[in-house]
Tab-separated table of C-alpha atoms in Angstrom:
chain	number	residue	atom	x	y	z
A	1	MET	CA	58.373	10.417	-19.905
A	2	THR	CA	59.508	12.760	-17.140
A	3	VAL	CA	61.311	15.892	-18.292
A	4	PHE	CA	64.230	16.955	-16.105
A	5	SER	CA	64.910	20.669	-15.926
A	6	LEU	CA	67.256	22.839	-13.930
A	7	PRO	CA	65.896	23.763	-10.502
A	8	GLN	CA	64.344	27.194	-10.912
A	9	ASP	CA	66.553	28.918	-8.346
A	10	THR	CA	69.760	27.690	-10.025
A	11	ALA	CA	68.644	28.609	-13.527
A	12	ALA	CA	67.388	32.063	-12.608
A	13	GLN	CA	69.870	33.369	-10.045
A	14	PRO	CA	73.538	34.283	-10.402
A	15	LEU	CA	75.950	32.418	-8.159
A	16	LEU	CA	76.297	35.252	-5.660
A	17	ALA	CA	72.544	35.284	-5.067
A	18	ILE	CA	72.591	31.509	-4.571
A	19	ALA	CA	75.430	31.863	-2.062
A	20	ARG	CA	73.533	34.528	-0.138
A	21	ALA	CA	70.404	32.356	-0.064
A	22	SER	CA	72.515	29.461	1.183
A	23	ARG	CA	73.977	31.605	3.953
A	24	GLN	CA	70.494	32.645	5.056
A	25	ALA	CA	69.247	29.050	4.967
A	26	ALA	CA	72.276	27.964	7.009
A	27	GLN	CA	71.388	30.450	9.741
A	28	THR	CA	67.862	29.037	9.872
A	29	LEU	CA	69.079	25.429	9.902
A	30	ALA	CA	71.506	26.162	12.720
A	31	SER	CA	68.618	27.131	14.991
A	32	LEU	CA	66.487	24.022	14.334
A	33	SER	CA	65.993	21.448	17.056
A	34	ALA	CA	67.232	17.895	16.645
A	35	ASP	CA	63.640	16.704	16.157
A	36	ASP	CA	63.009	19.286	13.429
A	37	LYS	CA	66.166	18.273	11.574
A	38	ASN	CA	65.302	14.591	11.854
A	39	ARG	CA	61.800	15.233	10.483
A	40	ALA	CA	63.380	17.055	7.538
A	41	ILE	CA	65.754	14.169	6.891
A	42	GLU	CA	62.904	11.653	6.950
A	43	ALA	CA	60.921	13.854	4.554
A	44	VAL	CA	63.934	13.895	2.220
A	45	ALA	CA	64.196	10.077	2.378
A	46	ALA	CA	60.485	9.734	1.622
A	47	ALA	CA	60.724	12.152	-1.324
A	48	LEU	CA	63.698	10.227	-2.754
A	49	GLU	CA	61.705	7.006	-2.494
A	50	ALA	CA	58.673	8.590	-4.120
A	51	ARG	CA	60.768	9.826	-7.045
A	52	ALA	CA	62.993	6.754	-7.325
A	53	SER	CA	61.770	5.901	-10.839
A	54	ASP	CA	62.538	9.413	-12.080
A	55	ILE	CA	65.974	9.345	-10.473
A	56	VAL	CA	66.899	5.948	-11.916
A	57	MET	CA	65.617	7.007	-15.349
A	58	ALA	CA	67.706	10.193	-15.239
A	59	ASN	CA	70.760	8.195	-14.236
A	60	LYS	CA	70.176	5.704	-17.030
A	61	ALA	CA	70.168	8.587	-19.519
A	62	ASP	CA	73.403	9.912	-17.991
A	63	CYS	CA	75.000	6.468	-18.253
A	64	GLU	CA	73.940	6.066	-21.891
A	65	ALA	CA	75.405	9.466	-22.743
A	66	ALA	CA	78.575	8.599	-20.839
A	67	GLU	CA	78.993	5.386	-22.832
A	68	ALA	CA	78.488	7.271	-26.080
A	69	ASN	CA	81.147	9.770	-25.002
A	70	ASN	CA	83.551	7.009	-23.899
A	71	LEU	CA	83.650	8.133	-20.279
A	72	ALA	CA	86.613	6.601	-18.445
A	73	LYS	CA	85.757	3.264	-16.832
A	74	PRO	CA	86.406	4.372	-13.226
A	75	LEU	CA	84.149	7.414	-13.651
A	76	TYR	CA	81.443	5.303	-15.251
A	77	GLY	CA	81.527	2.937	-12.281
A	78	ARG	CA	80.969	5.855	-9.910
A	79	LEU	CA	78.254	7.338	-12.098
A	80	LYS	CA	75.875	4.379	-12.066
A	81	LEU	CA	72.956	4.724	-9.632
A	82	ASP	CA	70.557	1.804	-10.021
A	83	ARG	CA	67.630	0.977	-7.734
A	84	VAL	CA	69.755	-1.152	-5.406
A	85	LYS	CA	72.395	1.538	-4.961
A	86	LEU	CA	69.721	4.225	-4.563
A	87	ALA	CA	67.909	2.169	-1.920
A	88	GLY	CA	71.179	1.794	-0.013
A	89	ALA	CA	71.765	5.539	-0.182
A	90	ILE	CA	68.248	6.233	1.122
A	91	ALA	CA	68.862	3.784	3.975
A	92	GLY	CA	71.969	5.829	4.732
A	93	VAL	CA	69.834	8.973	4.932
A	94	ARG	CA	67.654	7.359	7.580
A	95	ASP	CA	70.747	6.169	9.432
A	96	VAL	CA	71.867	9.800	9.620
A	97	ALA	CA	68.566	10.731	11.260
A	98	ARG	CA	69.212	8.131	13.960
A	99	LEU	CA	72.620	9.577	14.833
A	100	SER	CA	73.035	11.834	17.850
A	101	ASP	CA	72.684	15.542	17.163
A	102	PRO	CA	76.227	16.964	16.913
A	103	ILE	CA	75.096	20.546	17.576
A	104	GLY	CA	74.842	22.200	20.991
A	105	ILE	CA	77.159	19.760	22.750
A	106	VAL	CA	78.995	21.373	25.657
A	107	GLN	CA	82.609	20.312	25.190
A	108	LEU	CA	83.999	22.426	28.009
A	109	HIS	CA	82.256	23.848	31.091
A	110	ARG	CA	84.599	25.757	33.362
A	111	GLU	CA	84.328	28.367	36.091
A	112	LEU	CA	87.035	31.000	35.619
A	113	ASP	CA	85.934	32.767	38.797
A	114	GLU	CA	82.779	32.977	40.841
A	115	GLY	CA	80.039	34.120	38.458
A	116	LEU	CA	82.316	33.956	35.402
A	117	VAL	CA	81.612	30.730	33.483
A	118	LEU	CA	83.071	29.546	30.185
A	119	LYS	CA	81.517	27.023	27.799
A	120	ARG	CA	82.756	25.597	24.509
A	121	VAL	CA	79.761	24.539	22.442
A	122	SER	CA	79.595	22.697	19.106
A	123	VAL	CA	78.060	24.678	16.224
A	124	PRO	CA	77.626	24.181	12.449
A	125	LEU	CA	80.288	25.339	9.998
A	126	GLY	CA	77.775	27.295	7.892
A	127	VAL	CA	77.839	26.726	4.114
A	128	LEU	CA	79.522	23.759	2.441
A	129	GLY	CA	80.634	23.721	-1.174
A	130	VAL	CA	80.787	20.174	-2.536
A	131	ILE	CA	82.279	19.556	-5.983
A	132	PHE	CA	82.364	16.035	-7.379
A	133	GLU	CA	82.931	14.043	-10.557
A	134	SER	CA	80.304	11.375	-11.311
A	135	ARG	CA	79.152	10.025	-7.902
A	136	PRO	CA	75.527	11.247	-7.896
A	137	ASP	CA	75.053	9.330	-4.640
A	138	ALA	CA	77.306	11.982	-3.062
A	139	VAL	CA	74.336	14.365	-3.427
A	140	ILE	CA	72.283	12.153	-1.125
A	141	GLN	CA	74.968	11.460	1.459
A	142	ILE	CA	76.197	15.001	1.845
A	143	SER	CA	72.749	16.591	1.828
A	144	ALA	CA	71.643	14.345	4.696
A	145	LEU	CA	74.776	15.040	6.723
A	146	ALA	CA	74.530	18.772	6.031
A	147	ILE	CA	70.935	18.945	7.257
A	148	LYS	CA	71.731	16.917	10.387
A	149	SER	CA	74.683	19.160	11.228
A	150	GLY	CA	72.753	22.374	10.526
A	151	ASN	CA	74.740	23.362	7.436
A	152	ALA	CA	73.564	24.528	4.031
A	153	VAL	CA	75.260	22.971	1.000
A	154	ILE	CA	76.014	24.103	-2.544
A	155	LEU	CA	76.520	21.074	-4.784
A	156	LYS	CA	78.358	20.987	-8.112
A	157	GLY	CA	78.368	17.685	-9.972
A	158	GLY	CA	80.180	16.753	-13.150
A	159	LYS	CA	78.490	17.217	-16.507
A	160	GLU	CA	78.316	13.430	-16.904
A	161	ALA	CA	75.934	13.257	-13.903
A	162	ILE	CA	73.845	16.367	-14.565
A	163	GLY	CA	70.498	14.634	-15.098
A	164	SER	CA	70.959	12.447	-12.029
A	165	CYS	CA	71.929	15.419	-9.846
A	166	ILE	CA	68.969	17.488	-11.006
A	167	ALA	CA	66.533	14.666	-10.258
A	168	LEU	CA	68.060	14.073	-6.838
A	169	VAL	CA	68.120	17.732	-5.805
A	170	GLN	CA	64.529	18.219	-6.964
A	171	ALA	CA	63.480	15.360	-4.666
A	172	ILE	CA	65.558	16.675	-1.759
A	173	LYS	CA	64.129	20.180	-2.112
A	174	GLN	CA	60.635	18.730	-2.237
A	175	GLY	CA	61.271	16.867	1.014
A	176	LEU	CA	62.629	19.984	2.709
A	177	GLU	CA	59.623	22.054	1.633
A	178	GLN	CA	57.252	19.410	2.955
A	179	ALA	CA	59.075	19.551	6.293
A	180	GLY	CA	58.837	23.349	6.412
A	181	VAL	CA	62.583	23.874	5.898
A	182	ASP	CA	63.999	26.438	3.484
A	183	PRO	CA	64.836	24.467	0.284
A	184	ALA	CA	67.723	26.892	-0.345
A	185	ALA	CA	69.587	24.778	2.213
A	186	VAL	CA	70.473	22.461	-0.687
A	187	GLN	CA	71.546	24.157	-3.924
A	188	LEU	CA	72.797	22.732	-7.236
A	189	LEU	CA	75.212	24.354	-9.686
A	190	THR	CA	75.326	23.048	-13.242
A	191	THR	CA	78.027	24.777	-15.282
A	192	ARG	CA	81.827	24.535	-15.431
A	193	GLU	CA	82.101	28.313	-14.971
A	194	GLU	CA	80.278	28.046	-11.650
A	195	THR	CA	82.841	25.540	-10.377
A	196	ARG	CA	85.683	28.032	-10.661
A	197	ALA	CA	83.532	30.871	-9.328
A	198	LEU	CA	82.498	28.792	-6.307
A	199	LEU	CA	86.135	28.497	-5.260
A	200	ASP	CA	86.313	32.301	-4.991
A	201	LEU	CA	83.365	32.605	-2.576
A	202	ASP	CA	85.446	32.627	0.597
A	203	GLY	CA	83.091	35.226	2.059
A	204	TYR	CA	80.105	32.861	1.789
A	205	VAL	CA	81.399	29.266	1.743
A	206	ASP	CA	83.077	27.840	4.848
A	207	LEU	CA	84.389	24.492	3.596
A	208	ILE	CA	85.022	22.968	0.164
A	209	ILE	CA	84.720	19.199	-0.201
A	210	PRO	CA	86.014	17.852	-3.538
A	211	ARG	CA	85.328	14.246	-4.557
A	212	GLY	CA	86.896	12.972	-7.756
A	213	SER	CA	90.162	12.217	-9.503
A	214	ASN	CA	93.599	13.068	-8.167
A	215	ALA	CA	94.081	15.896	-10.665
A	216	PHE	CA	90.632	17.300	-9.905
A	217	VAL	CA	91.126	17.370	-6.123
A	218	ARG	CA	94.572	18.937	-6.496
A	219	PHE	CA	93.109	21.619	-8.752
A	220	VAL	CA	90.564	22.498	-6.083
A	221	GLN	CA	93.185	22.528	-3.318
A	222	GLU	CA	95.449	24.844	-5.326
A	223	ASN	CA	92.772	27.298	-6.473
A	224	THR	CA	90.843	28.392	-3.403
A	225	ARG	CA	91.380	30.238	-0.124
A	226	ILE	CA	88.501	28.271	1.400
A	227	PRO	CA	89.546	25.338	3.642
A	228	VAL	CA	89.441	22.048	1.696
A	229	LEU	CA	88.561	18.625	3.102
A	230	GLY	CA	89.541	15.742	0.868
A	231	HIS	CA	92.232	13.502	-0.482
A	232	ALA	CA	94.035	13.640	-3.812
A	233	ASP	CA	95.096	9.975	-3.978
A	234	GLY	CA	93.747	6.613	-2.896
A	235	ILE	CA	96.831	4.404	-3.153
A	236	CYS	CA	96.089	1.557	-0.754
A	237	HIS	CA	98.162	-1.560	-0.041
A	238	LEU	CA	97.634	-5.091	1.225
A	239	TYR	CA	100.649	-6.711	2.888
A	240	ILE	CA	100.633	-10.499	3.209
A	241	ASP	CA	102.929	-11.456	6.058
A	242	ARG	CA	104.953	-14.661	6.272
A	243	GLU	CA	102.547	-15.874	8.999
A	244	ALA	CA	99.414	-15.173	6.965
A	245	ASP	CA	96.530	-17.580	6.473
A	246	LEU	CA	96.678	-18.039	2.681
A	247	GLU	CA	92.979	-18.755	2.230
A	248	GLN	CA	92.132	-15.631	4.210
A	249	ALA	CA	94.671	-13.586	2.260
A	250	ILE	CA	93.170	-14.635	-1.080
A	251	ALA	CA	89.636	-13.712	-0.011
A	252	ILE	CA	90.760	-10.323	1.319
A	253	ALA	CA	92.877	-9.525	-1.764
A	254	ILE	CA	90.041	-10.340	-4.170
A	255	ASP	CA	87.551	-8.248	-2.225
A	256	ALA	CA	89.949	-5.316	-1.781
A	257	LYS	CA	90.766	-5.228	-5.501
A	258	THR	CA	87.614	-6.370	-7.307
A	259	ALA	CA	84.558	-5.459	-5.184
A	260	TYR	CA	84.621	-1.875	-6.488
A	261	PRO	CA	87.932	-1.215	-8.284
A	262	SER	CA	87.165	2.451	-9.005
A	263	ALA	CA	86.715	3.226	-5.294
A	264	CYS	CA	89.466	5.096	-3.470
A	265	ASN	CA	89.648	2.320	-0.839
A	266	ALA	CA	90.508	-0.426	-3.353
A	267	ILE	CA	94.081	-1.726	-3.195
A	268	GLU	CA	96.522	-0.797	-5.956
A	269	THR	CA	99.572	-2.717	-4.683
A	270	LEU	CA	99.981	-6.101	-3.027
A	271	LEU	CA	103.111	-6.748	-0.949
A	272	ILE	CA	104.099	-10.267	0.101
A	273	HIS	CA	106.856	-11.528	2.397
A	274	GLN	CA	109.619	-13.381	0.563
A	275	ASP	CA	109.439	-16.349	2.966
A	276	ILE	CA	106.012	-17.398	1.644
A	277	ALA	CA	106.103	-15.861	-1.848
A	278	ALA	CA	107.144	-19.033	-3.671
A	279	GLU	CA	104.353	-21.039	-2.079
A	280	ALA	CA	101.593	-18.425	-1.948
A	281	LEU	CA	102.023	-16.237	-5.027
A	282	PRO	CA	101.015	-18.793	-7.718
A	283	THR	CA	97.726	-19.583	-5.976
A	284	LEU	CA	97.072	-15.948	-5.151
A	285	MET	CA	97.815	-14.747	-8.682
A	286	THR	CA	95.641	-17.462	-10.214
A	287	ALA	CA	92.690	-16.387	-8.074
A	288	LEU	CA	93.137	-12.729	-8.997
A	289	ARG	CA	93.648	-13.556	-12.670
A	290	GLU	CA	90.394	-15.537	-12.676
A	291	ALA	CA	88.747	-12.390	-11.273
A	292	GLN	CA	89.893	-10.551	-14.436
A	293	VAL	CA	92.637	-8.563	-12.700
A	294	GLU	CA	95.583	-7.426	-14.828
A	295	LEU	CA	98.650	-8.342	-12.806
A	296	ARG	CA	102.010	-6.610	-12.741
A	297	GLY	CA	105.035	-7.676	-10.725
A	298	ASP	CA	108.569	-6.774	-9.710
A	299	GLU	CA	111.512	-8.968	-10.687
A	300	GLN	CA	111.199	-11.356	-7.729
A	301	ALA	CA	107.470	-11.793	-8.270
A	302	ARG	CA	108.011	-12.532	-11.967
A	303	GLU	CA	110.604	-15.186	-11.146
A	304	ILE	CA	107.822	-17.029	-9.317
A	305	VAL	CA	104.925	-16.123	-11.653
A	306	PRO	CA	106.429	-15.455	-15.116
A	307	TYR	CA	103.257	-14.154	-16.777
A	308	LEU	CA	103.162	-11.001	-14.616
A	309	VAL	CA	103.696	-7.777	-16.579
A	310	PRO	CA	106.933	-6.038	-15.467
A	311	THR	CA	106.327	-3.121	-13.108
A	312	THR	CA	107.916	0.295	-13.449
A	313	GLU	CA	108.707	2.826	-10.747
A	314	GLU	CA	105.555	4.705	-11.774
A	315	ASP	CA	103.339	1.737	-10.897
A	316	TRP	CA	104.048	2.054	-7.192
A	317	SER	CA	102.609	5.599	-7.110
A	318	THR	CA	99.674	5.026	-9.475
A	319	GLU	CA	96.010	4.863	-8.478
A	320	TYR	CA	94.659	2.600	-11.223
A	321	SER	CA	90.992	2.785	-10.171
A	322	ASP	CA	90.580	-0.287	-12.342
A	323	LEU	CA	91.196	-4.046	-12.348
A	324	VAL	CA	94.972	-3.608	-12.319
A	325	LEU	CA	97.242	-4.651	-9.443
A	326	SER	CA	100.987	-4.363	-8.895
A	327	VAL	CA	102.818	-6.979	-6.820
A	328	ARG	CA	106.104	-6.656	-4.941
A	329	VAL	CA	107.996	-9.254	-2.919
A	330	VAL	CA	109.517	-7.718	0.240
A	331	GLU	CA	112.246	-9.120	2.455
A	332	SER	CA	110.695	-8.144	5.791
A	333	LEU	CA	107.857	-6.484	7.660
A	334	GLU	CA	109.996	-3.360	7.918
A	335	ALA	CA	110.472	-3.321	4.138
A	336	ALA	CA	106.713	-3.533	3.631
A	337	ILE	CA	106.151	-0.631	6.001
A	338	ALA	CA	108.874	1.399	4.290
A	339	HIS	CA	107.270	0.812	0.882
A	340	ILE	CA	103.827	1.845	2.155
A	341	ASN	CA	105.129	4.969	3.886
A	342	THR	CA	107.019	5.917	0.717
A	343	TYR	CA	104.320	5.332	-1.908
A	344	GLY	CA	101.053	5.263	0.028
A	345	SER	CA	98.630	8.172	0.141
A	346	ARG	CA	97.832	7.851	3.892
A	347	HIS	CA	94.405	6.493	3.039
A	348	THR	CA	93.953	2.855	4.154
A	349	GLU	CA	96.496	0.036	4.545
A	350	ALA	CA	96.027	-3.600	5.573
A	351	ILE	CA	98.048	-6.557	6.810
A	352	VAL	CA	97.150	-10.255	6.763
A	353	THR	CA	98.910	-12.184	9.539
A	354	ARG	CA	98.158	-14.650	12.328
A	355	ASN	CA	100.734	-12.972	14.564
A	356	PRO	CA	99.127	-10.257	16.768
A	357	ALA	CA	102.503	-8.701	17.598
A	358	THR	CA	103.357	-8.337	13.906
A	359	ALA	CA	99.967	-6.764	13.259
A	360	ALA	CA	100.391	-4.349	16.161
A	361	TYR	CA	103.842	-3.326	14.892
A	362	PHE	CA	102.427	-2.733	11.392
A	363	MET	CA	99.429	-0.758	12.646
A	364	ASP	CA	101.615	1.384	14.896
A	365	ARG	CA	104.197	2.311	12.260
A	366	VAL	CA	102.207	2.634	9.048
A	367	ASP	CA	101.278	6.269	8.409
A	368	ALA	CA	97.658	6.199	7.227
A	369	ALA	CA	94.194	7.313	8.256
A	370	GLY	CA	93.130	3.663	8.414
A	371	VAL	CA	95.245	0.606	9.304
A	372	TYR	CA	93.550	-2.804	9.187
A	373	HIS	CA	94.398	-6.325	10.350
A	374	ASN	CA	92.956	-9.362	8.550
A	375	CYS	CA	90.216	-7.477	6.716
A	376	SER	CA	89.649	-5.680	3.427
A	377	THR	CA	90.510	-2.027	2.849
A	378	ARG	CA	86.990	-1.684	1.411
A	379	PHE	CA	85.688	-1.144	4.945
A	380	ALA	CA	87.091	2.409	4.826
A	381	ASP	CA	83.678	3.995	4.380
A	382	GLY	CA	81.470	6.237	6.486
A	383	PHE	CA	78.380	4.057	6.064
A	384	ARG	CA	80.298	0.936	7.110
A	385	TYR	CA	81.755	2.800	10.089
A	386	GLY	CA	78.238	3.577	11.284
A	387	PHE	CA	78.395	7.272	10.371
A	388	GLY	CA	75.219	6.920	8.272
A	389	ALA	CA	77.107	8.412	5.337
A	390	GLU	CA	80.287	10.357	4.736
A	391	VAL	CA	81.132	13.741	3.294
A	392	GLY	CA	84.415	12.337	2.019
A	393	ILE	CA	87.658	10.758	3.146
A	394	SER	CA	90.444	12.922	4.487
A	395	THR	CA	94.088	11.839	4.416
A	396	GLN	CA	95.451	14.933	6.148
A	397	LYS	CA	97.134	14.635	9.546
A	398	MET	CA	94.952	17.257	11.216
A	399	PRO	CA	91.476	16.056	12.182
A	400	PRO	CA	89.066	15.076	10.847
A	401	ARG	CA	90.865	12.117	9.273
A	402	GLY	CA	89.676	9.058	7.358
A	403	PRO	CA	85.967	8.690	6.496
A	404	VAL	CA	84.391	11.919	7.719
A	405	GLY	CA	80.856	12.010	9.037
A	406	LEU	CA	79.066	14.630	11.073
A	407	GLU	CA	82.122	15.533	13.152
A	408	GLY	CA	83.802	16.976	10.063
A	409	LEU	CA	80.950	19.455	9.578
A	410	VAL	CA	80.997	20.874	13.104
A	411	THR	CA	83.160	23.504	14.739
A	412	TYR	CA	82.733	25.203	18.115
A	413	LYS	CA	82.446	28.574	19.774
A	414	TYR	CA	83.384	29.796	23.242
A	415	GLN	CA	80.604	31.327	25.322
A	416	LEU	CA	81.586	33.329	28.389
A	417	VAL	CA	78.985	34.605	30.888
A	418	GLY	CA	79.876	36.973	33.716
A	419	ASP	CA	78.359	39.547	36.011
A	420	GLY	CA	80.244	42.756	35.334
A	421	HIS	CA	83.631	41.045	35.352
A	422	VAL	CA	86.617	42.960	33.871
A	423	SER	CA	90.064	41.668	32.928
A	424	THR	CA	92.035	44.159	35.057
A	425	THR	CA	90.786	42.385	38.181
A	426	TYR	CA	93.051	39.492	37.260
A	427	SER	CA	96.232	41.408	36.355
A	428	GLY	CA	98.770	43.590	38.143
A	429	SER	CA	100.441	43.335	41.537
A	430	GLU	CA	97.203	42.554	43.362
A	431	ALA	CA	95.700	40.322	40.697
A	432	LYS	CA	92.891	38.070	41.777
A	433	PRO	CA	93.614	34.422	40.872
A	434	PHE	CA	91.321	32.486	38.574
A	435	THR	CA	89.573	29.465	40.059
A	436	HIS	CA	89.655	27.450	36.805
A	437	ARG	CA	87.242	24.886	38.227
A	438	ASP	CA	85.645	22.414	35.821
A	439	LEU	CA	81.888	22.132	36.232
A	440	PRO	CA	79.555	19.221	35.468
């Protein structure tokens, strides 16, 4: 039986030393060519495949311990990493390697004057701090994206996933070493004390990415000066319009609620137009009930389907992360939009309708990172968007927004090249004008 131990660097070094090593590794990564980074990513994928049995065994032990400790059902669902899920994550790693290199892209090329040329060039952020509950697959996704974007990453998983995270990071470090890349580019923290200390490393860490429960993400956001990318809530809605195809609506509702109920892109509330509620709700509720969904409804919904559990005001703002769904009958499209904009978390919202104008109105006025027409909210995912993987989902208004891939790990710098130019030439009564001519 394989024995899983803490990576030597994490066990032996204090957090500050780890942060310094990460900063140094980030500087090395930033200078690698696209081919070198892609070779490192492929080596990581190969190492994960080679150690798949160890990783699955470590995760099985984590899951058994979680069951014994009565880990909450949503967290347990995120914790599980079987061979199928691991294989999908490894495929995502290779997808990242196939993406275009986001570093060194000239975003602006402008002549300010003859011989004075400005460029804005994309560069890595530096060091990422990623803190997550359960979700050991986050280790794989974020490590691959960090390497591709030239960033080092310090990972901190929850205690329930410790064995899985150790096994994964050992494989990733092995792959990096085989590719000739500093393994300090991917670091793992293992104690609760390190989580809080990581949030204070604003001199070493450039971005914090929390992935977990609402309370957890809010704690991170409120206890660090480091910029935070993430979302605290995943309260998603499905609105069934009066011109909806009922068969299509049923299929979408079941997928959006039951495919992975603990995911942040699962729906928590179903809204239905009053004009079709009497006809559609009984069939819809029967289908969801057969899928083991606990159903709650407002007064109008319960008049049509009496067995629904009465909703409370709290239900509309609750992320169940479980097989629980609240149902509300609305009088109009505008009422549905008003409900979503009041209770939604700006994550992902969907409408089912055969009327393109209605869909366009909904998609224009709903305030969310993702707005969908005639498809499940479960598509809100970096892998499904073709990003290879995602570092997380952002519900903030400022970019990046929604599932965040490589573009969320890149910033830019301005490079200005002259030939003895000085600013006073362009000021005063005889100031020389700038040319401000964009170049190819």
